[in-house]
């Protein structure tokens, strides 16, 4: 699948993330939609079942991104949805759980280069690097 055919759902409650990410991701050729809450994310996934990947914050106003990721993995339609966790979280237990659930990671703040690399890895377009834990550079 070409990048231009891919739809990304960004789930993050910080308005500036959307302001920065939309033009960047669109410039890379992705179609982008946003959700600021888990409720909005669930609605977006129902409305757009052809979502190809998700960028997911761990801390949202209506719940935990990790709990949401667990729920996604239990549903047949989203069990294999590529997910990139966007986090400022440094707690190893939570990051290990995200990896166990099949998510890639990138830590905030992140550079545009690092984000585009992580998205490419999330989709399997490039092999994981030695820094797949998500350190920002």
Short mmCIF file of C-alpha atoms in Angstrom, two decimals:
data_model
loop_
_atom_site.label_atom_id
_atom_site.label_comp_id
_atom_site.label_asym_id
_atom_site.label_seq_id
_atom_site.Cartn_x
_atom_site.Cartn_y
_atom_site.Cartn_z
CA UNK A 1 0.00 0.00 0.00
CA UNK A 2 1.37 3.42 -0.87
CA UNK A 3 1.65 6.13 1.75
CA UNK A 4 -0.92 8.26 -0.07
CA UNK A 5 -3.50 5.51 0.35
CA UNK A 6 -2.96 5.31 4.13
CA UNK A 7 -5.24 6.91 6.69
CA UNK A 8 -3.84 7.78 10.14
CA UNK A 9 -5.98 8.48 13.18
CA UNK A 10 -4.13 10.67 15.70
CA UNK A 11 -5.52 10.37 19.24
CA UNK A 12 -4.13 13.16 21.43
CA UNK A 13 -5.80 15.76 23.62
CA UNK A 14 -3.13 18.44 23.17
CA UNK A 15 -4.39 20.90 20.50
CA UNK A 16 -0.87 21.92 19.44
CA UNK A 17 -0.09 18.30 18.51
CA UNK A 18 -2.81 18.45 15.87
CA UNK A 19 -1.66 21.84 14.62
CA UNK A 20 1.87 20.53 14.15
CA UNK A 21 1.15 16.98 13.00
CA UNK A 22 -1.59 17.57 10.41
CA UNK A 23 0.51 19.56 7.90
CA UNK A 24 3.57 17.39 8.53
CA UNK A 25 1.73 14.09 8.02
CA UNK A 26 -0.21 15.42 5.03
CA UNK A 27 3.05 16.60 3.47
CA UNK A 28 4.29 13.01 3.82
CA UNK A 29 1.20 11.90 1.90
CA UNK A 30 -1.01 10.51 4.68
CA UNK A 31 -4.70 11.22 5.09
CA UNK A 32 -5.15 12.35 8.70
CA UNK A 33 -7.99 12.59 11.17
CA UNK A 34 -7.89 13.51 14.84
CA UNK A 35 -9.59 12.52 18.06
CA UNK A 36 -9.03 14.31 21.37
CA UNK A 37 -10.66 11.66 23.55
CA UNK A 38 -11.03 7.90 23.57
CA UNK A 39 -14.75 8.35 22.93
CA UNK A 40 -13.95 10.34 19.78
CA UNK A 41 -11.39 7.71 18.76
CA UNK A 42 -13.95 4.90 19.07
CA UNK A 43 -16.42 6.93 17.00
CA UNK A 44 -13.79 7.67 14.37
CA UNK A 45 -12.87 3.99 14.06
CA UNK A 46 -16.53 3.06 13.60
CA UNK A 47 -17.03 5.85 11.04
CA UNK A 48 -13.81 5.07 9.16
CA UNK A 49 -13.15 1.33 9.37
CA UNK A 50 -10.45 1.73 6.71
CA UNK A 51 -8.13 3.43 9.20
CA UNK A 52 -4.66 2.07 8.45
CA UNK A 53 -2.77 3.17 11.55
CA UNK A 54 -3.06 5.10 14.77
CA UNK A 55 -0.86 7.50 16.71
CA UNK A 56 -2.01 7.20 20.32
CA UNK A 57 -1.25 9.29 23.39
CA UNK A 58 -1.22 7.39 26.70
CA UNK A 59 -2.93 10.04 28.84
CA UNK A 60 -6.32 11.23 27.65
CA UNK A 61 -9.12 13.05 29.48
CA UNK A 62 -11.47 10.08 29.45
CA UNK A 63 -9.07 7.22 30.10
CA UNK A 64 -5.81 5.43 29.57
CA UNK A 65 -4.31 4.92 26.14
CA UNK A 66 -2.97 1.56 27.35
CA UNK A 67 -6.46 0.38 28.33
CA UNK A 68 -7.74 1.57 24.95
CA UNK A 69 -4.92 -0.33 23.20
CA UNK A 70 -5.85 -3.49 25.14
CA UNK A 71 -9.46 -3.08 23.97
CA UNK A 72 -8.34 -2.59 20.36
CA UNK A 73 -6.35 -5.82 20.47
CA UNK A 74 -9.42 -7.78 21.66
CA UNK A 75 -11.58 -6.71 18.70
CA UNK A 76 -11.24 -8.51 15.40
CA UNK A 77 -11.42 -5.32 13.32
CA UNK A 78 -8.60 -3.58 15.18
CA UNK A 79 -6.56 -6.47 16.60
CA UNK A 80 -3.80 -5.92 14.03
CA UNK A 81 -4.14 -2.15 13.59
CA UNK A 82 -0.64 -0.63 13.58
CA UNK A 83 -0.29 1.70 16.57
CA UNK A 84 2.45 4.17 17.44
CA UNK A 85 2.29 5.32 21.05
CA UNK A 86 3.21 8.99 21.53
CA UNK A 87 4.39 9.40 25.09
CA UNK A 88 6.23 11.58 27.53
CA UNK A 89 5.82 8.65 29.91
CA UNK A 90 9.01 7.23 31.32
CA UNK A 91 7.49 4.41 33.36
CA UNK A 92 9.07 1.20 32.10
CA UNK A 93 6.10 -0.98 33.09
CA UNK A 94 3.71 1.01 30.90
CA UNK A 95 6.13 1.15 27.98
CA UNK A 96 6.73 -2.62 28.21
CA UNK A 97 2.97 -3.18 28.18
CA UNK A 98 2.59 -1.01 25.06
CA UNK A 99 5.30 -3.05 23.32
CA UNK A 100 3.71 -6.32 24.49
CA UNK A 101 0.49 -5.14 22.85
CA UNK A 102 2.36 -4.65 19.59
CA UNK A 103 2.70 -0.87 19.62
CA UNK A 104 5.72 1.04 18.43
CA UNK A 105 6.85 3.94 20.63
CA UNK A 106 8.11 7.48 20.23
CA UNK A 107 8.79 9.79 23.15
CA UNK A 108 7.71 13.42 23.29
CA UNK A 109 9.23 15.71 22.32
CA UNK A 110 10.15 14.06 19.03
CA UNK A 111 11.73 15.35 15.87
CA UNK A 112 9.89 15.19 12.53
CA UNK A 113 12.56 12.79 11.27
CA UNK A 114 12.15 10.45 14.23
CA UNK A 115 8.36 10.50 13.89
CA UNK A 116 8.44 9.70 10.17
CA UNK A 117 10.91 6.85 10.87
CA UNK A 118 8.68 5.42 13.61
CA UNK A 119 5.60 5.58 11.39
CA UNK A 120 7.49 3.79 8.60
CA UNK A 121 8.58 1.12 11.11
CA UNK A 122 5.02 0.85 12.45
CA UNK A 123 3.83 -0.01 8.92
CA UNK A 124 6.78 -2.33 8.30
CA UNK A 125 8.13 -0.13 5.50
CA UNK A 126 11.57 -0.11 7.12
CA UNK A 127 13.09 -2.55 9.62
CA UNK A 128 13.17 -1.56 13.30
CA UNK A 129 16.37 0.16 14.34
CA UNK A 130 18.35 -0.36 17.54
CA UNK A 131 16.53 2.64 19.03
CA UNK A 132 13.04 1.17 18.59
CA UNK A 133 12.26 2.03 22.19
CA UNK A 134 11.43 5.52 21.08
CA UNK A 135 14.13 7.89 22.24
CA UNK A 136 13.75 11.28 20.63
CA UNK A 137 16.61 12.59 18.56
#
